[in-house]
mmCIF file of C-alpha atoms in Angstrom:
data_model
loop_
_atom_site.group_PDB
_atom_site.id
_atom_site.type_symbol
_atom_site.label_atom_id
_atom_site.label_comp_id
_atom_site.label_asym_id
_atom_site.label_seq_id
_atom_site.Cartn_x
_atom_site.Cartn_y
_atom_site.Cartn_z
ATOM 1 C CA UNK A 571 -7.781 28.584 18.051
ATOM 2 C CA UNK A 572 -8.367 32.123 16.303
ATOM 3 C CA UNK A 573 -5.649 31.031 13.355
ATOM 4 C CA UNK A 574 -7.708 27.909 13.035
ATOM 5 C CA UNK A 575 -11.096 29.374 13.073
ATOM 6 C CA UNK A 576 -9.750 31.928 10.277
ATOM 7 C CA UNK A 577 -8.016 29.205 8.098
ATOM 8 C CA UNK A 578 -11.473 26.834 8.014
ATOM 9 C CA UNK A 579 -13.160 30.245 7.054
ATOM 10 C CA UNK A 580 -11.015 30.823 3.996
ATOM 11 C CA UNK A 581 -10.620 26.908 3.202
ATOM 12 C CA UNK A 582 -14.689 27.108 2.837
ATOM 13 C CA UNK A 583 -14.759 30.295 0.905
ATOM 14 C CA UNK A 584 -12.138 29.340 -1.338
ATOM 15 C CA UNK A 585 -13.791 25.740 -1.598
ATOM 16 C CA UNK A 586 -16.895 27.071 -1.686
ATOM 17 C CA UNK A 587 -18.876 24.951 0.566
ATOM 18 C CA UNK A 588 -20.159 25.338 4.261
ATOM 19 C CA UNK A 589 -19.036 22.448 6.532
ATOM 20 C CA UNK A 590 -22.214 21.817 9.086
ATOM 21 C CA UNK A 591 -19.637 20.099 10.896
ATOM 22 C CA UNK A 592 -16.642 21.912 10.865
ATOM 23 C CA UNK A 593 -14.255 18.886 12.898
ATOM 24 C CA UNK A 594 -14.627 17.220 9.689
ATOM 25 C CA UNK A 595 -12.585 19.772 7.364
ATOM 26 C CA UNK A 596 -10.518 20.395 10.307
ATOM 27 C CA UNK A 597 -9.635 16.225 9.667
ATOM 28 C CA UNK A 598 -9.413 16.470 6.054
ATOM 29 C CA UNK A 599 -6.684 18.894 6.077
ATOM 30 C CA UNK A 600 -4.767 17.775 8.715
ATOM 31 C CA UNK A 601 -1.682 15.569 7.226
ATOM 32 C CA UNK A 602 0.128 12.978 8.910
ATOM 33 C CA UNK A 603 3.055 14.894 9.405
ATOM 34 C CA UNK A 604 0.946 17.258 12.460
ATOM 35 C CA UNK A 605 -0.384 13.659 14.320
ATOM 36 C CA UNK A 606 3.799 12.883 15.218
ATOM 37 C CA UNK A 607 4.276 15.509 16.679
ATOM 38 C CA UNK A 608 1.129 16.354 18.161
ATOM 39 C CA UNK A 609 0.348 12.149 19.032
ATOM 40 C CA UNK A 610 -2.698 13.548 21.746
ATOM 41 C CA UNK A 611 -4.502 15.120 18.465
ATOM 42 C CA UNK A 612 -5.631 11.672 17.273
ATOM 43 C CA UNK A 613 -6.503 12.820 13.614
ATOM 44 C CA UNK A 614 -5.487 12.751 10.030
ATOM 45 C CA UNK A 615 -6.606 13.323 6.652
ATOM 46 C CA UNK A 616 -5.563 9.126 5.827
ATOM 47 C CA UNK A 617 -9.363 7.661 6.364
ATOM 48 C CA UNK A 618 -11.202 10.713 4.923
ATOM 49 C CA UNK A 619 -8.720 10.453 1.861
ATOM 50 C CA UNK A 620 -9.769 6.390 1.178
ATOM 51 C CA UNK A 621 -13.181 7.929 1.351
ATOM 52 C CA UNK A 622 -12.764 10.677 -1.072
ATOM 53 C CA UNK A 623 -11.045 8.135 -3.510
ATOM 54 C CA UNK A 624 -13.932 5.901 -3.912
ATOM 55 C CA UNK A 625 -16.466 8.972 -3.968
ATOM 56 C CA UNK A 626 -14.328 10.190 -6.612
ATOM 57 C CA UNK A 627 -13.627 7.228 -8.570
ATOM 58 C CA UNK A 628 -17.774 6.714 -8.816
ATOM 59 C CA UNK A 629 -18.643 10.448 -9.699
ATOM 60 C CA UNK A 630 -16.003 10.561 -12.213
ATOM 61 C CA UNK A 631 -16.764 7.194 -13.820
ATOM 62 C CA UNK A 632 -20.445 8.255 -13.726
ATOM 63 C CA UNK A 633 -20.090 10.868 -15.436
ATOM 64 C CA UNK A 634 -17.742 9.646 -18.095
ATOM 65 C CA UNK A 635 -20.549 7.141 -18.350
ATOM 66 C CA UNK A 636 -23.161 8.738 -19.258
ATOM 67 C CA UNK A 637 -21.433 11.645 -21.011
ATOM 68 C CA UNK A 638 -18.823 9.817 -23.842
ATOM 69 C CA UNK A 639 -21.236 6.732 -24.260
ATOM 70 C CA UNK A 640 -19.874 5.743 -27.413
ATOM 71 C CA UNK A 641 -16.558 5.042 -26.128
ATOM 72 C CA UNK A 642 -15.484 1.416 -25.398
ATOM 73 C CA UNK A 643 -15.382 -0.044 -21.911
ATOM 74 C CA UNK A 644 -11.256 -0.086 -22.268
ATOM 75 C CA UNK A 645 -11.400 3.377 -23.315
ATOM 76 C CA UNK A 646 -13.487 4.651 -20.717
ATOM 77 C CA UNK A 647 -11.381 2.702 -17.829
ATOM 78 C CA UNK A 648 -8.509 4.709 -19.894
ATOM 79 C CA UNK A 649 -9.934 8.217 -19.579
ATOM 80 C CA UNK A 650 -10.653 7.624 -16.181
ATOM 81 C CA UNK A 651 -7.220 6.809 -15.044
ATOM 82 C CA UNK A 652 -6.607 10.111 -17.229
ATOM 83 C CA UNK A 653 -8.274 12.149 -14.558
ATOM 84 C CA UNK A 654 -8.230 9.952 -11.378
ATOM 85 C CA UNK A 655 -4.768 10.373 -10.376
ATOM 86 C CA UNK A 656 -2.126 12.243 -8.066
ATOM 87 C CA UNK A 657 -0.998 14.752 -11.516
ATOM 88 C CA UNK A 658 -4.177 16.387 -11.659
ATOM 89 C CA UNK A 659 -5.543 16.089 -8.067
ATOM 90 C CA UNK A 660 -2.245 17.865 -7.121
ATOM 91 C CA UNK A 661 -3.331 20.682 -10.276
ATOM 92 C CA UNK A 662 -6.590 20.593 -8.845
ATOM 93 C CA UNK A 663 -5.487 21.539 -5.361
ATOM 94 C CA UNK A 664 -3.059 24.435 -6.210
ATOM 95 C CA UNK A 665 -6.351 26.032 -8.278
ATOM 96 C CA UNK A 666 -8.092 25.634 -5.065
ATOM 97 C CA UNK A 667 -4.512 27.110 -2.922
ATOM 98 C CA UNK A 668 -5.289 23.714 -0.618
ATOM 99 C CA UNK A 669 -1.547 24.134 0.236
ATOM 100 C CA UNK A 670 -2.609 26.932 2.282
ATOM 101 C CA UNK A 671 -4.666 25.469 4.510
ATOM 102 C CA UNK A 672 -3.216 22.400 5.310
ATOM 103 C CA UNK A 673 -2.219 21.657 8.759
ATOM 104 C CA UNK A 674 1.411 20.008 8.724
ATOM 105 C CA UNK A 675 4.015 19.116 11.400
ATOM 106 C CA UNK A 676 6.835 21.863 11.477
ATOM 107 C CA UNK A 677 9.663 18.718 10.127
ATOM 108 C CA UNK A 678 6.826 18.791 6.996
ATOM 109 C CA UNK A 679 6.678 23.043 6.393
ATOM 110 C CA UNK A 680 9.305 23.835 3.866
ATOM 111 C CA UNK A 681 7.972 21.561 1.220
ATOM 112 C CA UNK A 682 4.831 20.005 2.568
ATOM 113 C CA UNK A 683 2.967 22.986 1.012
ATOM 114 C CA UNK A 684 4.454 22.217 -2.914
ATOM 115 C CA UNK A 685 4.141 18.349 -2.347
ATOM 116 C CA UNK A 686 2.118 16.911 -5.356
ATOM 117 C CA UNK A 687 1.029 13.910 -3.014
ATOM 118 C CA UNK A 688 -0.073 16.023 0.043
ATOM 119 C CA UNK A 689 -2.177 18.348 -2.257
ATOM 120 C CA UNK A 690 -3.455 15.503 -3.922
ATOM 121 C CA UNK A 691 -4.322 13.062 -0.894
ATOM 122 C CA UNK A 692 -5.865 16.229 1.024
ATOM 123 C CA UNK A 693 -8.233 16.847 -2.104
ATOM 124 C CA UNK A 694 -9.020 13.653 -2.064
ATOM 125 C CA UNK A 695 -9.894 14.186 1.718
ATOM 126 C CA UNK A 696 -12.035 16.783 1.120
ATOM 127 C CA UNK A 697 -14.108 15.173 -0.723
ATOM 128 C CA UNK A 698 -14.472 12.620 1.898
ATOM 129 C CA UNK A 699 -15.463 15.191 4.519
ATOM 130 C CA UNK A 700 -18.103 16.389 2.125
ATOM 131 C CA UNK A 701 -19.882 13.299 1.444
ATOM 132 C CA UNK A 702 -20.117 12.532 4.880
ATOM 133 C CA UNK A 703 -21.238 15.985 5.830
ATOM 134 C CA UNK A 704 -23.723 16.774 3.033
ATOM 135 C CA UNK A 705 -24.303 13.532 1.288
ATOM 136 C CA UNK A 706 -23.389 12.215 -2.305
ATOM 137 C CA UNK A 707 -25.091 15.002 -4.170
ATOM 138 C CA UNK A 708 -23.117 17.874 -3.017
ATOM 139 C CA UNK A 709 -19.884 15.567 -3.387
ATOM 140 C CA UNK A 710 -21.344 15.241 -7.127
ATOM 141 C CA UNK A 711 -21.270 19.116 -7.178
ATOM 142 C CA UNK A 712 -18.051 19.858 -5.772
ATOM 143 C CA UNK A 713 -16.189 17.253 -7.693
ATOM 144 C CA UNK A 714 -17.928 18.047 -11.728
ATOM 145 C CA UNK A 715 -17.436 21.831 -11.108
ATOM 146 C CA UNK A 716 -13.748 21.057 -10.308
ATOM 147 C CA UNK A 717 -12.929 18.236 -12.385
ATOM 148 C CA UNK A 718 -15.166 19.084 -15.748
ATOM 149 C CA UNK A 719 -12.595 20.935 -17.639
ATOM 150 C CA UNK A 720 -10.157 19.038 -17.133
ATOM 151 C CA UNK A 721 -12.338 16.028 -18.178
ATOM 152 C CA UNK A 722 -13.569 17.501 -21.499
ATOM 153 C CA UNK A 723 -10.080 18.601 -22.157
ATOM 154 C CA UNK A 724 -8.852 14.796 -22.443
ATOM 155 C CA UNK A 725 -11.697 13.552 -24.111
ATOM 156 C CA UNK A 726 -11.739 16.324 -26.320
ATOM 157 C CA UNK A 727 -7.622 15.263 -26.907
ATOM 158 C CA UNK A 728 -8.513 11.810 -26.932
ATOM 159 C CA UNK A 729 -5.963 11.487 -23.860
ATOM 160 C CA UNK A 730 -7.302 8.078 -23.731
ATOM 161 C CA UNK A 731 -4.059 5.736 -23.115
ATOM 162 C CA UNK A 732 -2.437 5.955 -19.782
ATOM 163 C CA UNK A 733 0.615 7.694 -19.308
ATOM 164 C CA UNK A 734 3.212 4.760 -19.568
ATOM 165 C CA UNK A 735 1.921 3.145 -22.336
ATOM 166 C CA UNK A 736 1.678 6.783 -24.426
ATOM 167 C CA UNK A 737 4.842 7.804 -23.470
ATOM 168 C CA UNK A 738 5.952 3.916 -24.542
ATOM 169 C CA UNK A 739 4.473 4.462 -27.988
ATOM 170 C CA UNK A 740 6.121 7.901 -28.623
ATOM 171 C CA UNK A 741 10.015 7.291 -26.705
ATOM 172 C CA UNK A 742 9.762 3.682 -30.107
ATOM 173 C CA UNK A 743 8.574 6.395 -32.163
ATOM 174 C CA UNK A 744 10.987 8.461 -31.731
ATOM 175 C CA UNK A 745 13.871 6.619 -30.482
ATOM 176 C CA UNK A 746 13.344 3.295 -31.123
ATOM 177 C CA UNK A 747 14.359 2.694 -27.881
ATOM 178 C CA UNK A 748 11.902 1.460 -24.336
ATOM 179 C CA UNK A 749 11.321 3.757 -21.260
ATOM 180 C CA UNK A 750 13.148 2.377 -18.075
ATOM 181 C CA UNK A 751 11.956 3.695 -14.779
ATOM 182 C CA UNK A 752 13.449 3.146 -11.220
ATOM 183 C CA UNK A 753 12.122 3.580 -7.930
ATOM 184 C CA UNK A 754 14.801 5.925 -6.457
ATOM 185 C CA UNK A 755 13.318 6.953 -2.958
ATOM 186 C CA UNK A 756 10.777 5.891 -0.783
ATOM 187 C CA UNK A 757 9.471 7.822 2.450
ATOM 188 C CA UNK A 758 6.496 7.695 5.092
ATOM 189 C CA UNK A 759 5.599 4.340 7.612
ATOM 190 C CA UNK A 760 5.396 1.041 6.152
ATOM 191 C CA UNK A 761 1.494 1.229 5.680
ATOM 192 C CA UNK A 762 1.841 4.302 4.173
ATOM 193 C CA UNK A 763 4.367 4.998 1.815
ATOM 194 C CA UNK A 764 5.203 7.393 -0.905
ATOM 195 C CA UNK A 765 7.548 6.688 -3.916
ATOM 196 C CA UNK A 766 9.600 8.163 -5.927
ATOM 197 C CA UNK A 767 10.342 7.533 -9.172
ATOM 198 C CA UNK A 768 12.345 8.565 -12.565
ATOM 199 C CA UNK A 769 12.068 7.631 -16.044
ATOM 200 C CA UNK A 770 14.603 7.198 -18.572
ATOM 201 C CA UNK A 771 15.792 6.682 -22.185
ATOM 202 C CA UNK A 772 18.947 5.338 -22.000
ATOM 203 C CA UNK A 773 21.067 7.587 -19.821
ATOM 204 C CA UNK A 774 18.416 10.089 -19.785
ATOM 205 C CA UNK A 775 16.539 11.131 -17.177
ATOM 206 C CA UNK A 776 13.363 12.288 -18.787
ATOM 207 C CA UNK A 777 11.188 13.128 -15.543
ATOM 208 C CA UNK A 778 10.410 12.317 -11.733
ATOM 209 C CA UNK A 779 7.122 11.917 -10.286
ATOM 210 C CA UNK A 780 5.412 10.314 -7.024
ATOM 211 C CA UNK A 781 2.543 8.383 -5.393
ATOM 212 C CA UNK A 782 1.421 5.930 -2.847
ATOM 213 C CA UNK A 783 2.545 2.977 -4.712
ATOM 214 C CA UNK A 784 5.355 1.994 -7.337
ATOM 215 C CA UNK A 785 2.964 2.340 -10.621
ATOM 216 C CA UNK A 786 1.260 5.679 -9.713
ATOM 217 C CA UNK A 787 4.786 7.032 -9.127
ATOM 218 C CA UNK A 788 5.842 5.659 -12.235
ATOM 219 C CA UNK A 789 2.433 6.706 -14.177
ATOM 220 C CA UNK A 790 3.033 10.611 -13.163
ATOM 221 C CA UNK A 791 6.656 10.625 -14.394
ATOM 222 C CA UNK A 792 5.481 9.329 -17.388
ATOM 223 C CA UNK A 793 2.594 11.847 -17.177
ATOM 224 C CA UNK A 794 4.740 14.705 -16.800
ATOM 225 C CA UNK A 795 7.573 13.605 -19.345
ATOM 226 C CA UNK A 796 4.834 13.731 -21.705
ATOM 227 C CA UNK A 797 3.746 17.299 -20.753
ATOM 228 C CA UNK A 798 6.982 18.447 -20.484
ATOM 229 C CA UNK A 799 7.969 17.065 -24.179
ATOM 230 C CA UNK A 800 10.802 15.218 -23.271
ATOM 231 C CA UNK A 801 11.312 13.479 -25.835
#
């Protein structure tokens, strides 16, 4: 209990917000992996992390909104995918050292810790927790101070265009030649899967990414075969 108590204490400094109900962090950072092996515990992260999706989805639209009103209503659904998804939730959650604090079964230790999509569902998580705990305001606070670089950066670089369709543009560009991508692995219960996937050109295997269905797996390989300049 002790290790538990101390881990919430340095989740919340590190996060920066108090928890008036502590079981609710304690949820939010508790992955799947802990609840089958420990079936009498009875909670994970999975409902708080639907939550903290839709809070996040409406604070960051919001705020795109009313920020960048002169972009179009394609654009701005653009930008937001930009920033709404499992590469920068998982960047935002190793700024924040959620790996840390995450409670995992021990089958899910060696590389539960590093895994983009259990950083990136727990963030999403927290912000659950905190909108039920504090209300939509704080959730508004947490989420701009965390995400607000990141969201000036890309409208700043007019990172508009999803990942596929600007990695599309540049592999014709450059190659003349269309991305391929394959679903090479897939993992987790039937309701709740994560896949893998890889993109190519040709017989090149540009980069790998992951997510809870086919085309967010596919978007972050694209995502990071862009930022790793691939091509």
């Amino acid at each position: 209990m002790k290790k538990i108590d101390n881990r919430l204490a340095l989740a919340q400094k590190k996060l920066k917000v108090t928890f008036n109900n502590q079981d609710l962090l304690v949820e939010a950072l508790t992955h799947r992996s802990y609840l089958a092996e420990n079936p009498k515990k009875e909670i994970t992260n999975e409902k708080l992390e639907f939550l903290g999706d839709a809070v996040l989805d409406l604070v960051v639209t919001d705020f795109i909104y009313n920020n960048y009103r002169k972009l179009s209503e394609g654009d701005l659904a653009k930008l937001r995918a930009n920033i709404v998804n499992a590469e920068v939730l998982a960047t935002i959650a190793k700024k924040l050292k959620i790996g840390e604090y995450i409670v995992l079964g021990k089958g899910a230790e060696h590389t539960g810790r590093k895994t983009d999509s259990i950083l990136g569902d727990a963030v999403e998580a927290i912000i659950g927790a905190i909108y039920l705990d504090q209300g939509i305001d704080k959730s508004n606070d947490f989420i701009i101070k965390n995400f607000k670089s990141i969201i000036k950066s890309k409208y700043k670089l007019k990172d508009y265009s999803d990942p596929k369709t600007a990695l599309q543009e540049r592999a014709i560009l450059k190659t003349s030649q269309m991305p391929i991508y394959k679903i090479v692995k897939e993992k987790g219960p039937y309701h709740d899967r994560t896949f893998h996937a890889e993109v190519f050109i040709g017989d090149k295997m540009l980069a790998s990414g992951e997510g809870k269905s086919k085309k967010k797996a596919e978007q972050q390989a694209a995502a990071k075969a862009l930022r790793l300049k691939s091509l």
